[in-house]
Amino acid sequence: GAQIIDLMMLVIDVTKGMQTQSAECLVIGQIACQKMVVVLNKIDLLPEGKRQSAIEKMTKKMQKTLENTKFCGCPIVAVAAKPGGPEAPESENPLGVSELIEVLKSQVYLPSRDPSGHFLMAVDHCFSIKGQGTVMTGTILSGSVSLGDNVEIPALKVTKKVKSMQMFHTPVTYAMQGDRVGICVTQFDPKLLERGLICTPESLHTIHAAIISLKKIQYFRGALQTKAKFHITVGHETVMGRVMFFSPAPADFNEEIKENVFDFEKDYLYQEEYLSKDSDSSEENKENDQAEVQLPRQQWALLEFEKPVTCPKLCLVIGSKLDTDIHANTCRLAFHGILLQGTEDKNYMETFLPKLKVYKLKHKEGQVERVMDDYSVIGRSLFKKETNIQIFVGLKVKLSTGEDGIIDGGFGQSGKFKIRISDGLKPDTKVLLTVASKKKSKSGKGDTTKEDESSKNDSAQPVTISLHFKRYVFDTQKKMIQS
């Protein structure tokens, strides 16, 4: 409903100031609206002597609150809409309302409207009129409609012909984006639709999953974590959805991202959570003395809906935690974004997701056990005993001493493996490994406790083996990829 508003009034109880719900209204206003007027109500509750100073104090407080929002510097008007409260006699005149009307007049503007594109209307009431038919009233979000047009009610997969139309009790033959209109159709039961969308036939899609570009809402406390469930509001519906966050590959963090399109050709990096200044991953970087945390210009999420939703392309999406206690002093709205790509296929896991190239970076560490010859070593602790080493054959590894190697195959039954070093071992590395294995052989064979001690000495300066690779999250074959 908020996306049909061109100018909002945020009404604040002057005795209480910003409450959780006022803050949420402000957040939604920032996402969906361009202009705002703040109304400080109930000034009759302030004692006459201190009234003016209390209003000034609250006005300053509100100005400070709005400083970092798009509504910075908006008008703030003090009123008492109904002095004495609901029980007061009607003879009590409202305070400040005529000033409010003047402010509203000065703020009113004619928004630019566009009649092109598919017809889409948000219906908020549906009722029958005897002898006429069923009337659906609402606001046209895009396109236009004329008498005799066919309109679809996509949630019900029903198409009806427009029999008559009215705008503010006046019959009309045409209406366009931004108009409030009542559309009359016949042979349709109003009980089937309380609110929802109607549109040009077949112009809307019912989707099971979507890719959105998104921004975190700054007032939401806590991290946005992958695999978490949020209430996802799209159009007139709110459904539960699971999220997975991803960003550009680190090399592309600063690249300009084209607005409102999603590129399936590019590689994307899987994120355990949405990256923001206060997220865990950036906290770690701070501790590692990297003062300036690099954040990508744009991030995306894959949304998987618990039940399919019907919506237009590029529509507004809001993610919230609506099960949070309403009395807790915390913002329940978590993120907002634009729906870039949806999938109508129920089997999207097999058909849609494999096109999405989101990868995880994998890192395994092992140790060199001993030298075989100048061009090969035996490694351990990289794989479990039961791992099929064959699938790792041919992957590149790096020794902590600087040599590059390639996994050549398994060695024995206990998860050890052979590494080929095509440029040969450095003399220093050979010395290091020979000293280590001499210590080992000195400790006597078969004596396990000594063996353990020797590996402690051994680990004073072991040569480690690093294996880095990428794995695409939705790759059905789970291939390991190295650059």
Coordinates of C-alpha atoms in Angstrom, one line a residue, residues 22-482:
S22 CA 6.7 5.6 13.8
A23 CA 10.3 4.6 13.0
E24 CA 9.0 1.7 10.8
C25 CA 6.7 4.1 9.0
L26 CA 9.7 6.4 8.4
V27 CA 11.7 3.4 7.0
I28 CA 8.9 2.4 4.6
G29 CA 8.5 6.1 3.6
Q30 CA 12.2 6.3 2.8
I31 CA 11.9 3.2 0.5
A32 CA 8.6 4.0 -1.2
C33 CA 7.9 7.7 -1.0
Q34 CA 9.4 11.0 -2.1
K35 CA 8.0 13.7 0.2
M36 CA 7.0 13.9 3.9
V37 CA 5.5 16.3 6.4
V38 CA 5.9 15.6 10.1
V39 CA 2.8 16.3 12.3
L40 CA 3.3 16.7 16.1
N41 CA -0.1 15.8 17.5
K42 CA -1.8 16.1 20.9
I43 CA -0.2 19.5 21.8
D44 CA -3.3 20.1 24.0
L45 CA -1.8 17.6 26.5
L46 CA 1.2 20.0 27.1
P47 CA 0.7 22.5 29.9
E48 CA 0.0 26.0 28.4
G49 CA 3.0 27.7 30.1
K50 CA 5.5 25.1 28.8
R51 CA 3.8 24.2 25.5
Q52 CA 5.9 26.3 23.2
S53 CA 9.2 25.2 24.6
A54 CA 8.1 21.5 24.6
I55 CA 7.1 21.8 20.9
E56 CA 10.4 23.5 20.0
K57 CA 12.3 20.8 21.9
M58 CA 10.5 18.0 20.0
T59 CA 10.9 19.8 16.7
K60 CA 14.6 19.9 17.2
K61 CA 14.7 16.2 18.2
M62 CA 12.7 15.3 15.0
Q63 CA 15.1 17.4 12.8
K64 CA 18.0 15.5 14.3
T65 CA 16.3 12.2 13.6
L66 CA 15.7 13.1 10.0
E67 CA 19.2 14.5 9.4
N68 CA 20.5 11.3 7.7
T69 CA 17.3 10.5 5.7
K70 CA 16.0 11.7 2.4
F71 CA 13.4 13.8 4.4
C72 CA 16.1 16.0 6.0
G73 CA 14.7 19.5 6.4
C74 CA 11.0 18.6 5.8
P75 CA 8.3 20.8 7.4
I76 CA 7.3 20.0 11.0
V77 CA 3.8 21.2 12.1
A78 CA 2.3 21.1 15.6
V79 CA -1.4 20.4 16.0
A80 CA -4.1 19.1 18.3
A81 CA -6.5 17.3 15.9
K82 CA -9.1 16.7 18.7
P83 CA -8.3 18.7 21.9
G84 CA -9.4 16.9 25.0
G85 CA -9.3 13.5 23.2
P86 CA -12.1 11.4 21.8
E87 CA -14.5 12.1 24.7
A88 CA -14.3 15.9 24.3
P89 CA -17.4 17.8 23.1
E90 CA -17.5 18.6 19.4
S91 CA -17.4 22.4 20.2
E92 CA -13.7 22.1 20.9
N93 CA -11.9 23.5 17.8
P94 CA -8.8 21.7 16.5
L95 CA -5.5 23.6 17.0
G96 CA -3.0 24.2 14.2
V97 CA -5.0 22.2 11.5
S98 CA -5.4 25.3 9.3
E99 CA -1.6 25.8 9.4
L100 CA -1.2 22.1 8.5
I101 CA -3.5 22.5 5.5
E102 CA -1.4 25.5 4.3
V103 CA 1.8 23.4 4.6
L104 CA 0.2 20.5 2.7
K105 CA -0.9 22.9 -0.1
S106 CA 2.7 24.2 -0.3
Q107 CA 4.1 20.7 -0.5
V108 CA 1.6 19.2 -3.0
Y109 CA 3.0 18.6 -6.5
L110 CA 1.8 16.8 -9.7
P111 CA 3.8 13.6 -10.1
S112 CA 4.7 12.7 -13.6
R113 CA 2.6 9.8 -14.8
D114 CA 3.1 7.3 -17.7
P115 CA 0.2 5.5 -19.4
S116 CA 2.5 3.2 -21.4
G117 CA 3.3 -0.5 -20.6
H118 CA 1.1 -3.2 -19.2
F119 CA -1.9 -2.3 -17.1
L120 CA -1.4 -3.1 -13.4
M121 CA -3.7 -2.0 -10.5
A122 CA -3.6 -2.6 -6.8
V123 CA -7.1 -3.5 -5.6
D124 CA -7.9 -2.6 -2.0
H125 CA -11.8 -3.1 -1.9
C126 CA -14.1 -5.5 -3.8
F127 CA -17.9 -5.4 -3.4
S128 CA -21.0 -6.0 -5.4
I129 CA -23.7 -3.5 -6.5
K130 CA -27.1 -4.9 -7.1
G131 CA -28.0 -4.9 -10.8
Q132 CA -24.5 -3.6 -11.8
G133 CA -22.0 -6.3 -11.0
T134 CA -18.8 -6.5 -8.9
V135 CA -16.7 -3.4 -8.4
M136 CA -13.0 -3.5 -7.7
T137 CA -11.5 -0.2 -6.4
G138 CA -7.9 0.7 -6.2
T139 CA -4.9 2.6 -7.6
I140 CA -3.4 2.1 -11.0
L141 CA 0.3 1.3 -10.6
S142 CA 1.2 1.2 -14.3
G143 CA -0.2 1.5 -17.8
S144 CA -3.8 2.4 -18.5
V145 CA -7.3 0.8 -18.9
S146 CA -10.4 1.6 -21.1
L147 CA -14.0 0.4 -21.2
G148 CA -14.3 -3.0 -22.9
D149 CA -10.7 -4.0 -22.0
N150 CA -10.1 -7.5 -20.6
V151 CA -8.4 -7.6 -17.2
E152 CA -6.9 -10.6 -15.5
I153 CA -7.1 -11.5 -11.8
P154 CA -3.9 -13.5 -11.8
A155 CA -4.2 -15.0 -8.3
L156 CA -7.4 -16.7 -9.5
K157 CA -6.4 -17.1 -13.2
V158 CA -9.7 -15.4 -14.1
T159 CA -10.2 -12.8 -17.0
K160 CA -13.1 -10.4 -17.0
K161 CA -14.3 -7.6 -19.3
V162 CA -14.4 -4.0 -18.0
K163 CA -18.2 -3.1 -18.1
S164 CA -18.0 0.4 -16.5
M165 CA -15.6 2.7 -14.6
Q166 CA -15.9 5.5 -12.1
M167 CA -13.4 8.0 -10.6
F168 CA -14.7 9.8 -7.5
H169 CA -18.4 9.0 -8.4
T170 CA -17.9 10.3 -12.0
P171 CA -18.3 7.7 -14.9
V172 CA -15.1 7.6 -17.1
T173 CA -14.1 5.6 -20.2
Y174 CA -10.3 5.7 -19.5
A175 CA -7.9 5.8 -16.5
M176 CA -4.1 5.7 -16.2
Q177 CA -1.2 5.3 -13.8
G178 CA -1.8 7.2 -10.6
D179 CA -5.6 7.3 -10.9
R180 CA -7.9 6.0 -8.2
V181 CA -10.6 4.1 -10.0
G182 CA -13.5 1.7 -9.5
I183 CA -13.8 -1.0 -12.2
C184 CA -17.1 -2.9 -12.6
V185 CA -17.1 -6.4 -14.0
T186 CA -20.0 -9.0 -14.2
Q187 CA -20.4 -12.5 -12.9
F188 CA -17.6 -12.4 -10.4
D189 CA -18.0 -13.2 -6.7
P190 CA -16.5 -10.3 -4.6
K191 CA -15.8 -12.8 -1.7
L192 CA -13.0 -14.3 -3.9
L193 CA -10.9 -11.1 -3.8
E194 CA -10.5 -8.8 -0.9
R195 CA -7.3 -7.1 -2.1
G196 CA -4.7 -8.0 -4.7
L197 CA -3.5 -7.2 -8.2
I198 CA -5.4 -7.1 -11.5
C199 CA -3.6 -6.6 -14.8
T200 CA -3.3 -7.0 -18.6
P201 CA -4.0 -10.7 -19.2
E202 CA -0.8 -12.8 -18.9
S203 CA 1.4 -9.9 -18.0
L204 CA 2.2 -11.0 -14.4
H205 CA 4.2 -14.1 -13.4
T206 CA 3.7 -16.4 -10.4
I207 CA 7.2 -17.3 -9.2
H208 CA 8.7 -19.8 -6.8
A209 CA 12.2 -18.1 -6.4
A210 CA 13.8 -14.8 -7.4
I211 CA 17.1 -13.0 -7.5
I212 CA 17.0 -9.5 -6.0
S213 CA 19.5 -6.7 -5.6
L214 CA 19.2 -5.4 -2.1
K215 CA 20.3 -3.0 0.6
K216 CA 20.2 -3.6 4.4
I217 CA 18.0 -1.2 6.4
Q218 CA 20.4 0.7 8.7
Y219 CA 18.1 0.5 11.7
F220 CA 17.8 -3.3 11.7
R221 CA 19.9 -4.7 14.5
G222 CA 21.7 -8.0 13.9
A223 CA 23.2 -9.7 10.9
L224 CA 21.4 -10.7 7.7
Q225 CA 22.4 -14.4 7.5
T226 CA 22.3 -16.8 4.6
K227 CA 19.7 -19.6 5.1
A228 CA 17.7 -17.4 7.5
K229 CA 14.0 -17.0 6.9
F230 CA 12.3 -13.6 6.5
H231 CA 8.8 -12.3 5.8
I232 CA 9.1 -11.2 2.2
T233 CA 6.6 -8.5 1.1
V234 CA 6.1 -8.3 -2.7
G235 CA 3.1 -6.3 -4.1
H236 CA 0.1 -7.1 -1.9
E237 CA 1.5 -10.4 -0.5
T238 CA 3.7 -11.3 2.4
V239 CA 5.1 -14.8 2.4
M240 CA 8.0 -16.5 4.2
G241 CA 11.2 -16.9 2.2
R242 CA 14.7 -18.2 2.7
V243 CA 17.6 -16.1 1.6
M244 CA 21.1 -16.7 0.3
F245 CA 23.4 -13.7 0.0
F246 CA 26.1 -13.2 -2.6
S247 CA 28.3 -10.4 -3.9
P248 CA 30.5 -9.8 -7.0
A249 CA 33.8 -11.7 -7.1
P250 CA 36.3 -9.6 -4.9
A251 CA 38.1 -8.3 -8.0
D252 CA 34.8 -6.7 -9.2
F253 CA 33.8 -5.1 -5.8
N254 CA 34.3 -1.6 -7.2
E255 CA 32.9 -2.2 -10.7
E256 CA 29.9 -0.1 -11.8
I257 CA 26.8 -2.4 -11.7
K258 CA 24.1 -1.9 -14.3
E259 CA 20.9 -1.0 -12.6
N260 CA 17.9 -3.3 -12.7
V261 CA 19.6 -6.1 -14.7
F262 CA 21.2 -9.3 -13.5
D263 CA 24.1 -10.9 -15.5
F264 CA 24.1 -14.7 -15.4
E265 CA 27.5 -14.8 -17.3
K266 CA 29.4 -13.4 -14.3
D267 CA 30.8 -15.3 -11.3
Y268 CA 29.6 -14.3 -7.9
L269 CA 31.0 -15.0 -4.4
Y270 CA 28.8 -16.8 -1.8
Q271 CA 28.4 -14.9 1.5
E272 CA 27.5 -16.4 4.8
E273 CA 25.8 -13.1 5.5
Y274 CA 25.1 -9.7 3.9
L275 CA 28.3 -7.7 4.0
S276 CA 28.0 -4.4 5.9
K277 CA 30.2 -2.2 8.1
D278 CA 28.9 -4.1 11.2
S279 CA 29.0 -7.7 9.8
D280 CA 31.2 -10.4 11.4
S281 CA 33.5 -10.8 8.3
S282 CA 34.3 -7.1 8.4
E283 CA 34.9 -7.2 12.2
E284 CA 37.5 -9.9 11.6
N285 CA 39.2 -7.6 9.0
K286 CA 39.3 -4.8 11.6
E287 CA 41.1 -7.1 14.0
N288 CA 43.6 -7.9 11.3
D289 CA 44.5 -4.2 11.3
Q290 CA 42.8 -3.6 7.9
A291 CA 41.4 -0.3 8.8
E292 CA 39.3 0.3 5.8
V293 CA 36.9 -2.6 5.1
Q294 CA 36.1 -2.9 1.4
L295 CA 32.4 -3.5 0.7
P296 CA 31.0 -4.3 -2.7
R297 CA 28.9 -1.6 -4.4
Q298 CA 26.1 -4.0 -4.9
Q299 CA 24.9 -7.3 -3.3
W300 CA 22.2 -9.7 -4.2
A301 CA 20.1 -12.4 -2.6
L302 CA 18.4 -15.6 -3.9
L303 CA 14.9 -15.7 -2.4
E304 CA 13.1 -19.1 -2.2
F305 CA 9.4 -18.6 -1.3
E306 CA 7.4 -21.0 0.9
K307 CA 4.5 -20.4 -1.4
P308 CA 4.6 -18.9 -4.9
V309 CA 3.9 -15.1 -5.3
T310 CA 2.4 -13.2 -8.2
C311 CA 4.2 -10.0 -9.1
P312 CA 5.5 -7.7 -11.9
K313 CA 9.2 -7.6 -12.9
L314 CA 11.4 -5.0 -11.1
C315 CA 8.9 -4.7 -8.2
L316 CA 9.8 -3.5 -4.7
V317 CA 10.7 -6.2 -2.2
I318 CA 10.9 -5.7 1.6
G319 CA 12.3 -8.3 4.0
S320 CA 11.2 -8.2 7.6
K321 CA 11.2 -10.1 10.9
L322 CA 7.5 -9.6 11.7
D323 CA 7.6 -12.2 14.4
T324 CA 9.7 -9.8 16.6
D325 CA 7.8 -8.5 19.6
I326 CA 6.1 -5.3 18.5
H327 CA 6.8 -3.8 22.0
A328 CA 10.5 -4.4 21.7
N329 CA 12.3 -1.2 20.8
T330 CA 13.7 -2.6 17.6
C331 CA 13.1 -2.1 13.8
R332 CA 11.6 -5.3 12.3
L333 CA 12.3 -4.2 8.7
A334 CA 15.6 -5.8 7.6
F335 CA 16.2 -5.1 3.9
H336 CA 14.7 -3.7 0.8
G337 CA 15.4 -4.5 -2.9
I338 CA 14.3 -4.8 -6.5
L339 CA 13.2 -8.1 -7.9
L340 CA 15.4 -8.6 -11.0
Q341 CA 14.7 -12.2 -12.1
G342 CA 12.0 -14.7 -11.1
T343 CA 11.4 -18.3 -12.0
E344 CA 8.0 -19.7 -12.7
D345 CA 9.3 -23.3 -12.7
K346 CA 8.4 -25.4 -9.7
N347 CA 11.6 -27.5 -10.4
Y348 CA 13.8 -24.4 -10.3
M349 CA 16.4 -26.3 -8.3
E350 CA 17.2 -28.3 -11.5
T351 CA 16.4 -25.7 -14.2
F352 CA 17.1 -22.2 -12.9
L353 CA 19.6 -22.5 -10.1
P354 CA 22.4 -24.2 -12.1
K355 CA 22.6 -21.0 -14.3
L356 CA 23.5 -19.0 -11.2
K357 CA 27.3 -19.0 -10.9
V358 CA 27.8 -18.5 -7.2
Y359 CA 30.9 -20.1 -5.8
K360 CA 32.5 -20.8 -2.4
L361 CA 36.2 -20.5 -1.8
K362 CA 37.5 -23.7 -0.3
H363 CA 40.9 -24.1 1.5
K364 CA 42.5 -27.3 2.9
E365 CA 45.8 -27.5 4.8
G366 CA 48.1 -30.5 5.2
Q367 CA 51.7 -31.3 5.9
V368 CA 54.7 -32.8 4.1
E369 CA 55.5 -36.1 5.6
R370 CA 58.8 -36.8 3.8
V371 CA 60.8 -36.4 0.6
M372 CA 60.7 -39.2 -2.0
D373 CA 63.1 -37.6 -4.4
D374 CA 64.1 -34.2 -5.8
Y375 CA 60.8 -33.9 -7.7
S376 CA 58.2 -35.5 -5.3
V377 CA 57.1 -35.5 -1.7
I378 CA 54.5 -37.5 0.4
G379 CA 51.8 -35.4 2.2
R380 CA 49.4 -36.1 5.0
S381 CA 46.5 -34.6 7.0
L382 CA 44.9 -33.0 3.9
F383 CA 42.3 -35.7 3.4
K384 CA 40.4 -38.1 5.6
K385 CA 41.2 -41.8 5.4
E386 CA 37.9 -42.5 3.5
T387 CA 38.3 -39.6 1.0
N388 CA 38.5 -40.7 -2.7
I389 CA 41.8 -39.0 -3.5
Q390 CA 41.3 -39.7 -7.3
I391 CA 38.9 -36.7 -7.6
F392 CA 41.7 -34.4 -6.3
V393 CA 44.4 -35.7 -8.7
G394 CA 45.7 -33.0 -11.0
L395 CA 44.8 -30.1 -8.6
K396 CA 47.6 -27.5 -7.8
V397 CA 48.9 -27.1 -4.3
K398 CA 51.5 -24.8 -2.7
L399 CA 54.1 -25.6 -0.1
S400 CA 54.8 -23.1 2.7
T401 CA 58.4 -23.0 1.4
G402 CA 57.2 -21.6 -1.9
E403 CA 57.2 -24.5 -4.3
D404 CA 54.2 -25.3 -6.6
G405 CA 53.1 -28.9 -6.8
I406 CA 50.4 -31.1 -8.3
I407 CA 48.5 -33.9 -6.5
D408 CA 49.7 -37.1 -8.3
G409 CA 47.6 -39.7 -6.5
G410 CA 47.1 -41.6 -3.2
F411 CA 49.9 -43.2 -1.3
G412 CA 49.0 -46.2 0.9
Q413 CA 45.7 -46.6 2.7
S414 CA 45.6 -43.9 5.3
G415 CA 44.8 -40.8 3.3
K416 CA 48.4 -39.9 2.4
F417 CA 49.2 -38.7 -1.1
K418 CA 52.0 -38.0 -3.5
I419 CA 52.8 -34.5 -4.8
R420 CA 54.8 -33.9 -8.0
I421 CA 57.0 -30.7 -7.9
S422 CA 57.8 -30.1 -11.6
D423 CA 60.5 -27.4 -10.9
G424 CA 62.1 -29.5 -8.2
L425 CA 62.5 -28.9 -4.4
K426 CA 64.7 -26.0 -3.3
P427 CA 67.9 -27.1 -1.5
D428 CA 66.7 -25.4 1.8
T429 CA 63.4 -27.3 1.7
K430 CA 65.3 -30.6 1.3
V431 CA 67.5 -29.8 4.3
L432 CA 64.4 -28.8 6.4
L433 CA 62.6 -32.0 5.5
T434 CA 65.6 -34.3 5.9
V435 CA 66.3 -32.9 9.4
A436 CA 62.6 -33.5 10.3
S437 CA 62.6 -37.1 9.1
K438 CA 66.0 -37.8 10.8
K439 CA 64.4 -36.7 14.1
K440 CA 61.6 -39.0 13.4
S441 CA 63.6 -42.1 12.6
K442 CA 65.8 -41.5 15.8
S443 CA 62.7 -41.7 18.0
G444 CA 62.6 -45.5 17.3
K445 CA 60.1 -47.5 15.3
G446 CA 56.9 -48.9 16.7
D447 CA 57.1 -46.8 19.9
T448 CA 53.9 -44.7 19.5
T449 CA 54.5 -42.3 22.4
K450 CA 57.9 -41.4 21.1
E451 CA 56.4 -41.2 17.6
D452 CA 53.9 -38.6 19.0
E453 CA 56.7 -36.7 20.7
S454 CA 58.8 -36.7 17.5
S455 CA 55.9 -35.3 15.5
K456 CA 55.7 -32.5 18.1
N457 CA 59.3 -31.7 17.5
D458 CA 58.6 -32.2 13.8
S459 CA 55.8 -29.6 14.0
A460 CA 58.1 -27.0 15.4
Q461 CA 58.7 -26.0 11.7
P462 CA 56.7 -28.3 9.5
V463 CA 56.3 -27.7 5.8
T464 CA 52.6 -27.1 5.2
I465 CA 50.6 -27.8 2.0
S466 CA 47.8 -25.5 0.9
L467 CA 45.1 -26.5 -1.5
H468 CA 42.8 -23.7 -2.7
F469 CA 39.8 -24.2 -5.1
K470 CA 36.4 -22.9 -6.0
R471 CA 33.2 -24.9 -5.9
Y472 CA 30.0 -23.6 -7.5
V473 CA 27.1 -23.9 -5.0
F474 CA 24.6 -25.0 -7.6
D475 CA 26.9 -27.2 -9.7
T476 CA 25.2 -30.6 -9.8
Q477 CA 28.6 -32.4 -10.3
K478 CA 30.3 -30.4 -7.5
K479 CA 33.4 -29.9 -9.6
M480 CA 36.5 -28.3 -8.0
I481 CA 37.8 -25.4 -10.1
Q482 CA 41.2 -23.7 -9.8

